PDB file of C-alpha atoms in Angstrom:
ATOM      1  CA  UNK A   1     280.252-243.937 182.615  1.00  0.00           C
ATOM      2  CA  UNK A   2     280.995-246.347 179.603  1.00  0.00           C
ATOM      3  CA  UNK A   3     284.681-246.215 179.021  1.00  0.00           C
ATOM      4  CA  UNK A   4     284.549-245.189 175.391  1.00  0.00           C
ATOM      5  CA  UNK A   5     282.010-242.459 176.214  1.00  0.00           C
ATOM      6  CA  UNK A   6     284.395-241.045 178.797  1.00  0.00           C
ATOM      7  CA  UNK A   7     286.978-240.734 176.219  1.00  0.00           C
ATOM      8  CA  UNK A   8     284.574-239.070 173.927  1.00  0.00           C
ATOM      9  CA  UNK A   9     283.446-236.653 176.685  1.00  0.00           C
ATOM     10  CA  UNK A  10     287.146-235.777 177.589  1.00  0.00           C
ATOM     11  CA  UNK A  11     287.755-234.886 173.853  1.00  0.00           C
ATOM     12  CA  UNK A  12     284.699-232.729 173.702  1.00  0.00           C
ATOM     13  CA  UNK A  13     285.656-230.806 176.886  1.00  0.00           C
ATOM     14  CA  UNK A  14     289.293-230.497 175.562  1.00  0.00           C
ATOM     15  CA  UNK A  15     287.909-228.975 172.200  1.00  0.00           C
ATOM     16  CA  UNK A  16     286.283-226.233 174.169  1.00  0.00           C
ATOM     17  CA  UNK A  17     283.445-224.374 172.187  1.00  0.00           C
ATOM     18  CA  UNK A  18     280.612-222.189 173.285  1.00  0.00           C
ATOM     19  CA  UNK A  19     278.070-223.817 175.439  1.00  0.00           C
ATOM     20  CA  UNK A  20     274.615-224.150 173.679  1.00  0.00           C
ATOM     21  CA  UNK A  21     272.760-221.919 176.297  1.00  0.00           C
ATOM     22  CA  UNK A  22     275.395-219.182 175.415  1.00  0.00           C
ATOM     23  CA  UNK A  23     275.156-219.638 171.620  1.00  0.00           C
ATOM     24  CA  UNK A  24     272.826-218.082 169.001  1.00  0.00           C
ATOM     25  CA  UNK A  25     270.563-220.362 166.937  1.00  0.00           C
ATOM     26  CA  UNK A  26     273.059-220.094 163.989  1.00  0.00           C
ATOM     27  CA  UNK A  27     275.886-220.895 166.221  1.00  0.00           C
ATOM     28  CA  UNK A  28     274.237-224.074 167.427  1.00  0.00           C
ATOM     29  CA  UNK A  29     273.299-225.084 163.965  1.00  0.00           C
ATOM     30  CA  UNK A  30     276.837-224.884 162.786  1.00  0.00           C
ATOM     31  CA  UNK A  31     278.184-226.682 165.711  1.00  0.00           C
ATOM     32  CA  UNK A  32     275.815-229.679 165.479  1.00  0.00           C
ATOM     33  CA  UNK A  33     277.470-230.783 162.319  1.00  0.00           C
ATOM     34  CA  UNK A  34     280.330-231.860 164.397  1.00  0.00           C
ATOM     35  CA  UNK A  35     278.174-234.850 165.603  1.00  0.00           C
ATOM     36  CA  UNK A  36     278.952-236.366 162.027  1.00  0.00           C
ATOM     37  CA  UNK A  37     282.482-237.264 163.172  1.00  0.00           C
ATOM     38  CA  UNK A  38     281.044-239.737 165.674  1.00  0.00           C
ATOM     39  CA  UNK A  39     278.833-241.757 163.214  1.00  0.00           C
ATOM     40  CA  UNK A  40     281.201-244.469 161.720  1.00  0.00           C
ATOM     41  CA  UNK A  41     280.982-246.087 158.291  1.00  0.00           C
ATOM     42  CA  UNK A  42     277.939-245.241 156.092  1.00  0.00           C
ATOM     43  CA  UNK A  43     275.383-247.900 155.594  1.00  0.00           C
ATOM     44  CA  UNK A  44     274.407-248.829 152.169  1.00  0.00           C
ATOM     45  CA  UNK A  45     270.651-248.684 151.187  1.00  0.00           C
ATOM     46  CA  UNK A  46     268.946-250.325 148.291  1.00  0.00           C
ATOM     47  CA  UNK A  47     267.500-246.831 147.414  1.00  0.00           C
ATOM     48  CA  UNK A  48     267.348-243.428 148.918  1.00  0.00           C
ATOM     49  CA  UNK A  49     264.940-240.745 147.712  1.00  0.00           C
ATOM     50  CA  UNK A  50     264.862-237.003 148.420  1.00  0.00           C
ATOM     51  CA  UNK A  51     261.134-235.985 148.402  1.00  0.00           C
ATOM     52  CA  UNK A  52     259.076-232.772 148.855  1.00  0.00           C
ATOM     53  CA  UNK A  53     256.059-233.303 151.058  1.00  0.00           C
ATOM     54  CA  UNK A  54     253.109-230.771 149.985  1.00  0.00           C
ATOM     55  CA  UNK A  55     252.109-228.452 152.647  1.00  0.00           C
ATOM     56  CA  UNK A  56     249.987-225.351 152.662  1.00  0.00           C
ATOM     57  CA  UNK A  57     253.160-223.011 153.444  1.00  0.00           C
ATOM     58  CA  UNK A  58     255.077-224.808 150.582  1.00  0.00           C
ATOM     59  CA  UNK A  59     256.689-228.177 151.029  1.00  0.00           C
ATOM     60  CA  UNK A  60     258.473-230.177 153.628  1.00  0.00           C
ATOM     61  CA  UNK A  61     261.831-231.682 152.500  1.00  0.00           C
ATOM     62  CA  UNK A  62     262.229-235.361 153.562  1.00  0.00           C
ATOM     63  CA  UNK A  63     264.573-238.368 152.663  1.00  0.00           C
ATOM     64  CA  UNK A  64     263.412-242.007 152.339  1.00  0.00           C
ATOM     65  CA  UNK A  65     265.778-244.653 153.016  1.00  0.00           C
ATOM     66  CA  UNK A  66     264.745-248.119 151.587  1.00  0.00           C
ATOM     67  CA  UNK A  67     266.940-251.038 153.174  1.00  0.00           C
ATOM     68  CA  UNK A  68     267.037-254.669 152.001  1.00  0.00           C
ATOM     69  CA  UNK A  69     263.655-256.121 152.616  1.00  0.00           C
ATOM     70  CA  UNK A  70     263.422-258.499 155.563  1.00  0.00           C
ATOM     71  CA  UNK A  71     259.716-259.093 154.992  1.00  0.00           C
ATOM     72  CA  UNK A  72     257.220-257.983 152.608  1.00  0.00           C
ATOM     73  CA  UNK A  73     255.481-255.570 153.153  1.00  0.00           C
ATOM     74  CA  UNK A  74     258.175-253.637 155.064  1.00  0.00           C
ATOM     75  CA  UNK A  75     257.359-251.443 158.117  1.00  0.00           C
ATOM     76  CA  UNK A  76     257.753-247.689 157.392  1.00  0.00           C
ATOM     77  CA  UNK A  77     259.039-245.334 160.245  1.00  0.00           C
ATOM     78  CA  UNK A  78     258.602-241.612 160.029  1.00  0.00           C
ATOM     79  CA  UNK A  79     261.557-240.179 161.815  1.00  0.00           C
ATOM     80  CA  UNK A  80     262.154-236.804 163.353  1.00  0.00           C
ATOM     81  CA  UNK A  81     265.612-235.734 164.152  1.00  0.00           C
ATOM     82  CA  UNK A  82     266.757-234.135 167.393  1.00  0.00           C
ATOM     83  CA  UNK A  83     268.533-230.840 168.072  1.00  0.00           C
ATOM     84  CA  UNK A  84     266.488-229.081 170.577  1.00  0.00           C
ATOM     85  CA  UNK A  85     263.818-228.167 167.930  1.00  0.00           C
ATOM     86  CA  UNK A  86     266.121-225.503 166.453  1.00  0.00           C
ATOM     87  CA  UNK A  87     269.115-227.416 165.180  1.00  0.00           C
ATOM     88  CA  UNK A  88     269.640-230.414 162.762  1.00  0.00           C
ATOM     89  CA  UNK A  89     268.570-231.672 159.395  1.00  0.00           C
ATOM     90  CA  UNK A  90     268.394-234.833 157.394  1.00  0.00           C
ATOM     91  CA  UNK A  91     271.982-234.369 156.229  1.00  0.00           C
ATOM     92  CA  UNK A  92     273.493-234.368 159.811  1.00  0.00           C
ATOM     93  CA  UNK A  93     271.267-237.286 160.828  1.00  0.00           C
ATOM     94  CA  UNK A  94     271.831-239.253 157.577  1.00  0.00           C
ATOM     95  CA  UNK A  95     274.302-241.760 158.836  1.00  0.00           C
ATOM     96  CA  UNK A  96     272.613-242.788 162.073  1.00  0.00           C
ATOM     97  CA  UNK A  97     269.159-243.043 160.185  1.00  0.00           C
ATOM     98  CA  UNK A  98     270.737-245.373 157.664  1.00  0.00           C
ATOM     99  CA  UNK A  99     272.069-247.474 160.503  1.00  0.00           C
ATOM    100  CA  UNK A 100     268.515-247.656 162.026  1.00  0.00           C
ATOM    101  CA  UNK A 101     267.130-248.684 158.666  1.00  0.00           C
ATOM    102  CA  UNK A 102     269.670-251.293 158.173  1.00  0.00           C
ATOM    103  CA  UNK A 103     269.255-252.729 161.623  1.00  0.00           C
ATOM    104  CA  UNK A 104     265.376-252.831 161.686  1.00  0.00           C
ATOM    105  CA  UNK A 105     264.688-253.431 157.860  1.00  0.00           C
ATOM    106  CA  UNK A 106     262.189-250.614 158.114  1.00  0.00           C
ATOM    107  CA  UNK A 107     261.624-248.077 155.271  1.00  0.00           C
ATOM    108  CA  UNK A 108     262.453-244.569 156.995  1.00  0.00           C
ATOM    109  CA  UNK A 109     261.179-241.175 155.961  1.00  0.00           C
ATOM    110  CA  UNK A 110     263.433-238.640 157.750  1.00  0.00           C
ATOM    111  CA  UNK A 111     261.708-235.229 157.879  1.00  0.00           C
ATOM    112  CA  UNK A 112     263.307-231.791 157.716  1.00  0.00           C
ATOM    113  CA  UNK A 113     260.542-230.170 159.829  1.00  0.00           C
ATOM    114  CA  UNK A 114     260.525-226.368 160.303  1.00  0.00           C
ATOM    115  CA  UNK A 115     262.998-225.252 162.940  1.00  0.00           C
ATOM    116  CA  UNK A 116     262.465-222.827 165.966  1.00  0.00           C
ATOM    117  CA  UNK A 117     262.713-220.168 166.919  1.00  0.00           C
ATOM    118  CA  UNK A 118     261.837-218.734 163.327  1.00  0.00           C
ATOM    119  CA  UNK A 119     259.036-221.509 163.347  1.00  0.00           C
ATOM    120  CA  UNK A 120     258.112-222.139 167.030  1.00  0.00           C
ATOM    121  CA  UNK A 121     255.514-224.725 168.162  1.00  0.00           C
ATOM    122  CA  UNK A 122     253.290-225.757 166.466  1.00  0.00           C
ATOM    123  CA  UNK A 123     255.118-225.726 163.287  1.00  0.00           C
ATOM    124  CA  UNK A 124     257.084-228.892 163.749  1.00  0.00           C
ATOM    125  CA  UNK A 125     253.888-230.742 164.889  1.00  0.00           C
ATOM    126  CA  UNK A 126     252.124-229.615 161.683  1.00  0.00           C
ATOM    127  CA  UNK A 127     254.897-230.694 159.529  1.00  0.00           C
ATOM    128  CA  UNK A 128     255.121-234.058 161.448  1.00  0.00           C
ATOM    129  CA  UNK A 129     251.359-234.704 160.864  1.00  0.00           C
ATOM    130  CA  UNK A 130     251.532-233.983 157.118  1.00  0.00           C
ATOM    131  CA  UNK A 131     254.623-236.189 156.810  1.00  0.00           C
ATOM    132  CA  UNK A 132     252.712-239.276 158.523  1.00  0.00           C
ATOM    133  CA  UNK A 133     249.750-238.758 156.048  1.00  0.00           C
ATOM    134  CA  UNK A 134     252.292-238.697 153.203  1.00  0.00           C
ATOM    135  CA  UNK A 135     253.790-241.763 154.246  1.00  0.00           C
ATOM    136  CA  UNK A 136     250.608-243.539 154.697  1.00  0.00           C
ATOM    137  CA  UNK A 137     249.769-242.376 151.033  1.00  0.00           C
ATOM    138  CA  UNK A 138     253.164-243.468 149.613  1.00  0.00           C
ATOM    139  CA  UNK A 139     253.576-246.602 151.691  1.00  0.00           C
ATOM    140  CA  UNK A 140     252.815-249.057 148.687  1.00  0.00           C
ATOM    141  CA  UNK A 141     255.450-247.172 146.463  1.00  0.00           C
ATOM    142  CA  UNK A 142     258.011-248.210 149.022  1.00  0.00           C
ATOM    143  CA  UNK A 143     256.957-251.804 149.564  1.00  0.00           C
ATOM    144  CA  UNK A 144     255.063-251.008 152.756  1.00  0.00           C
ATOM    145  CA  UNK A 145     251.481-250.419 153.766  1.00  0.00           C
ATOM    146  CA  UNK A 146     249.435-247.953 155.620  1.00  0.00           C
ATOM    147  CA  UNK A 147     248.907-250.560 158.384  1.00  0.00           C
ATOM    148  CA  UNK A 148     252.589-250.548 159.064  1.00  0.00           C
ATOM    149  CA  UNK A 149     253.407-246.836 159.525  1.00  0.00           C
ATOM    150  CA  UNK A 150     255.040-245.911 162.695  1.00  0.00           C
ATOM    151  CA  UNK A 151     256.971-242.838 164.116  1.00  0.00           C
ATOM    152  CA  UNK A 152     260.368-242.549 165.698  1.00  0.00           C
ATOM    153  CA  UNK A 153     262.761-239.847 166.655  1.00  0.00           C
ATOM    154  CA  UNK A 154     265.737-238.932 169.002  1.00  0.00           C
ATOM    155  CA  UNK A 155     265.649-236.363 171.788  1.00  0.00           C
ATOM    156  CA  UNK A 156     263.534-233.358 170.679  1.00  0.00           C
ATOM    157  CA  UNK A 157     262.536-235.480 167.598  1.00  0.00           C
ATOM    158  CA  UNK A 158     261.220-238.286 169.925  1.00  0.00           C
ATOM    159  CA  UNK A 159     259.027-235.636 171.562  1.00  0.00           C
ATOM    160  CA  UNK A 160     257.700-234.683 168.295  1.00  0.00           C
ATOM    161  CA  UNK A 161     257.010-238.468 167.373  1.00  0.00           C
ATOM    162  CA  UNK A 162     255.182-238.784 170.724  1.00  0.00           C
ATOM    163  CA  UNK A 163     253.143-235.430 170.172  1.00  0.00           C
ATOM    164  CA  UNK A 164     252.189-236.537 166.606  1.00  0.00           C
ATOM    165  CA  UNK A 165     250.955-239.792 167.932  1.00  0.00           C
ATOM    166  CA  UNK A 166     248.751-237.980 170.338  1.00  0.00           C
ATOM    167  CA  UNK A 167     247.400-235.778 167.598  1.00  0.00           C
ATOM    168  CA  UNK A 168     246.707-238.662 165.112  1.00  0.00           C
ATOM    169  CA  UNK A 169     244.876-240.479 167.906  1.00  0.00           C
ATOM    170  CA  UNK A 170     242.696-237.425 168.601  1.00  0.00           C
ATOM    171  CA  UNK A 171     241.960-236.809 165.051  1.00  0.00           C
ATOM    172  CA  UNK A 172     241.368-240.444 164.222  1.00  0.00           C
ATOM    173  CA  UNK A 173     243.661-240.704 161.263  1.00  0.00           C
ATOM    174  CA  UNK A 174     246.075-241.592 160.002  1.00  0.00           C
ATOM    175  CA  UNK A 175     246.774-244.809 161.968  1.00  0.00           C
ATOM    176  CA  UNK A 176     250.159-244.845 163.707  1.00  0.00           C
ATOM    177  CA  UNK A 177     251.013-248.286 164.785  1.00  0.00           C
ATOM    178  CA  UNK A 178     254.309-247.969 166.724  1.00  0.00           C
ATOM    179  CA  UNK A 179     256.397-245.292 168.478  1.00  0.00           C
ATOM    180  CA  UNK A 180     260.234-245.629 168.839  1.00  0.00           C
ATOM    181  CA  UNK A 181     261.284-242.716 171.212  1.00  0.00           C
ATOM    182  CA  UNK A 182     264.931-242.397 171.986  1.00  0.00           C
ATOM    183  CA  UNK A 183     265.567-240.267 175.198  1.00  0.00           C
ATOM    184  CA  UNK A 184     262.695-237.888 174.710  1.00  0.00           C
ATOM    185  CA  UNK A 185     262.619-234.674 176.650  1.00  0.00           C
ATOM    186  CA  UNK A 186     258.835-234.967 177.246  1.00  0.00           C
ATOM    187  CA  UNK A 187     258.033-232.122 179.486  1.00  0.00           C
ATOM    188  CA  UNK A 188     259.389-228.476 179.746  1.00  0.00           C
ATOM    189  CA  UNK A 189     259.280-228.474 183.584  1.00  0.00           C
ATOM    190  CA  UNK A 190     262.793-229.767 184.271  1.00  0.00           C
ATOM    191  CA  UNK A 191     261.987-230.748 187.887  1.00  0.00           C
ATOM    192  CA  UNK A 192     263.037-234.368 187.908  1.00  0.00           C
ATOM    193  CA  UNK A 193     265.812-236.049 189.982  1.00  0.00           C
ATOM    194  CA  UNK A 194     267.804-236.744 186.587  1.00  0.00           C
ATOM    195  CA  UNK A 195     267.735-232.911 185.838  1.00  0.00           C
ATOM    196  CA  UNK A 196     269.156-232.221 189.155  1.00  0.00           C
ATOM    197  CA  UNK A 197     271.744-235.044 189.090  1.00  0.00           C
ATOM    198  CA  UNK A 198     272.943-234.425 185.644  1.00  0.00           C
ATOM    199  CA  UNK A 199     272.403-230.611 185.279  1.00  0.00           C
ATOM    200  CA  UNK A 200     275.920-230.201 184.084  1.00  0.00           C
ATOM    201  CA  UNK A 201     276.041-233.132 181.639  1.00  0.00           C
ATOM    202  CA  UNK A 202     277.767-235.047 179.997  1.00  0.00           C
ATOM    203  CA  UNK A 203     277.096-233.549 176.706  1.00  0.00           C
ATOM    204  CA  UNK A 204     273.684-231.969 177.492  1.00  0.00           C
ATOM    205  CA  UNK A 205     273.147-229.542 180.401  1.00  0.00           C
ATOM    206  CA  UNK A 206     269.845-228.336 182.193  1.00  0.00           C
ATOM    207  CA  UNK A 207     270.705-224.831 180.908  1.00  0.00           C
ATOM    208  CA  UNK A 208     270.831-226.041 177.423  1.00  0.00           C
ATOM    209  CA  UNK A 209     267.558-227.806 177.664  1.00  0.00           C
ATOM    210  CA  UNK A 210     265.897-224.512 179.127  1.00  0.00           C
ATOM    211  CA  UNK A 211     266.958-222.548 176.009  1.00  0.00           C
ATOM    212  CA  UNK A 212     265.771-225.505 173.616  1.00  0.00           C
ATOM    213  CA  UNK A 213     262.361-225.174 175.353  1.00  0.00           C
ATOM    214  CA  UNK A 214     262.222-221.560 175.361  1.00  0.00           C
ATOM    215  CA  UNK A 215     262.937-221.457 171.659  1.00  0.00           C
ATOM    216  CA  UNK A 216     260.459-224.054 170.828  1.00  0.00           C
ATOM    217  CA  UNK A 217     257.691-222.866 173.313  1.00  0.00           C
ATOM    218  CA  UNK A 218     258.012-219.068 173.642  1.00  0.00           C
ATOM    219  CA  UNK A 219     254.432-219.013 174.822  1.00  0.00           C
ATOM    220  CA  UNK A 220     254.252-221.420 177.675  1.00  0.00           C
ATOM    221  CA  UNK A 221     250.389-220.581 178.515  1.00  0.00           C
ATOM    222  CA  UNK A 222     249.595-222.010 174.976  1.00  0.00           C
ATOM    223  CA  UNK A 223     251.200-225.369 175.598  1.00  0.00           C
ATOM    224  CA  UNK A 224     249.023-228.420 174.523  1.00  0.00           C
ATOM    225  CA  UNK A 225     249.559-232.159 174.823  1.00  0.00           C
ATOM    226  CA  UNK A 226     251.091-232.248 171.436  1.00  0.00           C
ATOM    227  CA  UNK A 227     253.917-230.037 172.676  1.00  0.00           C
ATOM    228  CA  UNK A 228     254.204-231.719 176.149  1.00  0.00           C
ATOM    229  CA  UNK A 229     252.844-235.292 175.835  1.00  0.00           C
ATOM    230  CA  UNK A 230     252.986-235.664 179.753  1.00  0.00           C
ATOM    231  CA  UNK A 231     249.719-233.602 179.672  1.00  0.00           C
ATOM    232  CA  UNK A 232     248.011-236.258 177.309  1.00  0.00           C
ATOM    233  CA  UNK A 233     245.395-238.852 178.121  1.00  0.00           C
ATOM    234  CA  UNK A 234     247.500-241.798 177.010  1.00  0.00           C
ATOM    235  CA  UNK A 235     244.506-244.192 176.445  1.00  0.00           C
ATOM    236  CA  UNK A 236     244.546-245.544 172.778  1.00  0.00           C
ATOM    237  CA  UNK A 237     248.013-244.446 172.004  1.00  0.00           C
ATOM    238  CA  UNK A 238     250.343-246.705 169.771  1.00  0.00           C
ATOM    239  CA  UNK A 239     252.601-249.289 171.376  1.00  0.00           C
ATOM    240  CA  UNK A 240     256.077-247.809 172.170  1.00  0.00           C
ATOM    241  CA  UNK A 241     259.645-248.697 172.683  1.00  0.00           C
ATOM    242  CA  UNK A 242     261.281-245.986 174.838  1.00  0.00           C
ATOM    243  CA  UNK A 243     265.059-245.914 175.343  1.00  0.00           C
ATOM    244  CA  UNK A 244     266.598-243.626 177.914  1.00  0.00           C
ATOM    245  CA  UNK A 245     270.314-243.109 178.846  1.00  0.00           C
ATOM    246  CA  UNK A 246     271.457-243.439 182.388  1.00  0.00           C
ATOM    247  CA  UNK A 247     273.575-240.227 182.543  1.00  0.00           C
ATOM    248  CA  UNK A 248     271.140-237.870 180.812  1.00  0.00           C
ATOM    249  CA  UNK A 249     269.168-235.003 182.360  1.00  0.00           C
ATOM    250  CA  UNK A 250     266.002-235.922 180.273  1.00  0.00           C
ATOM    251  CA  UNK A 251     266.185-239.560 181.517  1.00  0.00           C
ATOM    252  CA  UNK A 252     263.242-239.293 183.989  1.00  0.00           C
ATOM    253  CA  UNK A 253     261.035-237.677 181.444  1.00  0.00           C
ATOM    254  CA  UNK A 254     261.171-240.589 179.190  1.00  0.00           C
ATOM    255  CA  UNK A 255     260.747-243.154 182.078  1.00  0.00           C
ATOM    256  CA  UNK A 256     257.820-241.335 183.367  1.00  0.00           C
ATOM    257  CA  UNK A 257     256.313-241.300 180.004  1.00  0.00           C
ATOM    258  CA  UNK A 258     256.895-244.967 179.623  1.00  0.00           C
ATOM    259  CA  UNK A 259     254.988-245.528 183.065  1.00  0.00           C
ATOM    260  CA  UNK A 260     252.235-243.234 181.819  1.00  0.00           C
ATOM    261  CA  UNK A 261     251.559-245.291 178.729  1.00  0.00           C
ATOM    262  CA  UNK A 262     251.916-248.569 180.479  1.00  0.00           C
ATOM    263  CA  UNK A 263     249.360-247.383 183.114  1.00  0.00           C
ATOM    264  CA  UNK A 264     246.983-246.509 180.412  1.00  0.00           C
ATOM    265  CA  UNK A 265     247.143-250.099 178.973  1.00  0.00           C
ATOM    266  CA  UNK A 266     249.382-249.187 176.004  1.00  0.00           C
ATOM    267  CA  UNK A 267     251.891-251.890 175.246  1.00  0.00           C
ATOM    268  CA  UNK A 268     255.303-250.330 176.207  1.00  0.00           C
ATOM    269  CA  UNK A 269     258.741-251.454 176.667  1.00  0.00           C
ATOM    270  CA  UNK A 270     261.343-249.360 178.323  1.00  0.00           C
ATOM    271  CA  UNK A 271     264.994-249.922 178.362  1.00  0.00           C
ATOM    272  CA  UNK A 272     267.480-247.588 180.385  1.00  0.00           C
ATOM    273  CA  UNK A 273     270.966-247.976 178.580  1.00  0.00           C
ATOM    274  CA  UNK A 274     273.683-248.184 181.275  1.00  0.00           C
ATOM    275  CA  UNK A 275     276.525-245.881 181.254  1.00  0.00           C
ATOM    276  CA  UNK A 276     275.375-243.811 178.289  1.00  0.00           C
ATOM    277  CA  UNK A 277     274.462-240.124 177.869  1.00  0.00           C
ATOM    278  CA  UNK A 278     272.309-237.867 175.717  1.00  0.00           C
ATOM    279  CA  UNK A 279     273.431-237.857 171.867  1.00  0.00           C
ATOM    280  CA  UNK A 280     273.977-241.805 172.072  1.00  0.00           C
ATOM    281  CA  UNK A 281     272.069-242.058 168.710  1.00  0.00           C
ATOM    282  CA  UNK A 282     275.093-240.300 167.104  1.00  0.00           C
ATOM    283  CA  UNK A 283     277.783-242.445 168.868  1.00  0.00           C
ATOM    284  CA  UNK A 284     277.645-245.734 166.871  1.00  0.00           C
ATOM    285  CA  UNK A 285     281.159-245.159 165.455  1.00  0.00           C
ATOM    286  CA  UNK A 286     282.866-243.966 168.860  1.00  0.00           C
ATOM    287  CA  UNK A 287     280.894-245.916 171.550  1.00  0.00           C
ATOM    288  CA  UNK A 288     280.040-249.457 170.850  1.00  0.00           C
ATOM    289  CA  UNK A 289     277.674-249.715 173.812  1.00  0.00           C
ATOM    290  CA  UNK A 290     275.410-247.084 172.023  1.00  0.00           C
ATOM    291  CA  UNK A 291     274.461-249.667 169.311  1.00  0.00           C
ATOM    292  CA  UNK A 292     272.155-251.166 171.891  1.00  0.00           C
ATOM    293  CA  UNK A 293     269.724-248.655 170.296  1.00  0.00           C
ATOM    294  CA  UNK A 294     269.762-250.531 167.003  1.00  0.00           C
ATOM    295  CA  UNK A 295     269.623-253.960 168.689  1.00  0.00           C
ATOM    296  CA  UNK A 296     266.535-253.064 170.696  1.00  0.00           C
ATOM    297  CA  UNK A 297     264.886-251.084 167.772  1.00  0.00           C
ATOM    298  CA  UNK A 298     265.383-254.220 165.509  1.00  0.00           C
ATOM    299  CA  UNK A 299     263.658-256.489 167.979  1.00  0.00           C
ATOM    300  CA  UNK A 300     260.827-254.190 168.344  1.00  0.00           C
ATOM    301  CA  UNK A 301     260.244-253.691 164.789  1.00  0.00           C
ATOM    302  CA  UNK A 302     260.602-257.464 164.233  1.00  0.00           C
ATOM    303  CA  UNK A 303     257.739-258.021 166.547  1.00  0.00           C
ATOM    304  CA  UNK A 304     255.528-255.353 165.185  1.00  0.00           C
ATOM    305  CA  UNK A 305     252.517-256.620 163.078  1.00  0.00           C
TER     306      UNK A 305
END
C-alpha cells in the first residue's frame, strides 16, 4: 500500500463511522461529503456554468467546466460521478472534476443524474444519454464540436459512462468518441479474485458494493448491457482509457472489461495504479500517487482526435 494512502486509511479507521452496508441512503449521502477534505486546492477555471438539461421528467442539473484552451476546438467530456449510484452530486465532486479539466484541457459537463433507490436503473442511464445529446448540441457554445464528445466517470459513474456508450452505439447517435473509465464496477456478480482478496477494503468493501448494486438494480432479472456492460457486444464501442486500483475489490471488473474491449478490436489502454485503493479520484490533496489519474487522462485526451 502507498505510504500516504496507509496514513489516510488509518485516519479513516480511527474516525469510526457506520459502514456503508449498515447505513441508510440518507446516512451514506451525508457521509460522502467528507471526501471533500481530501481534495486539495481548488483549480481555477476560465468559466463555470450551472445548467439545466431538458428531460421529459423535468430537468437534469449539470455543471460545465471550461479550462484554458490547449487546442481549438476543445474536447468535451460528459462526466458521471461515483457514489454507488445512490450518493454524490456535482458539489462533492466539484474539486476533482476541476482538476481533471485543468489537467486535460477538456471542457467537462458534470451531471447530477437521478439517484437510487428512489430512482433505480434505468434512470441514471436515461439521464446520461440525454446529457450526452445536450453536450453534442451545446458543444460549439463551449469551443468544442460534436466530433469531440467523450464520456468519463469514476466508480459507479464509470459504469454509467460505459453503459451509455453501449446505448449510444446501439441507437446510432450521438457519436461518443472516447471513454475515460476510472475503476468501474462493471458487473454485479462480485465473483472475482479482487473481490475475494479485498473484501474488507481498504475504503470499499464487498458488502458495501453489494448494497450499492441492490439499490441500483433491485430487479436483477431485468438487467441489460446498459446496466452491466460486461453483457454487451463490445464491437464498435469508443476507444477507452481504463484505470484500476491495485487494492480495490472492483479492480478485476475494470481489467476484464479492458480485455473485452481490446479483444473486440476497440483501441483500449489499461493502467493498474500500484498501491492505490478505491476512491483514488478524491485523493489528489492527500495521496500524491493518485495524481497518476490526471497524468494518464491528460495523455489520452491529448492523443484523441
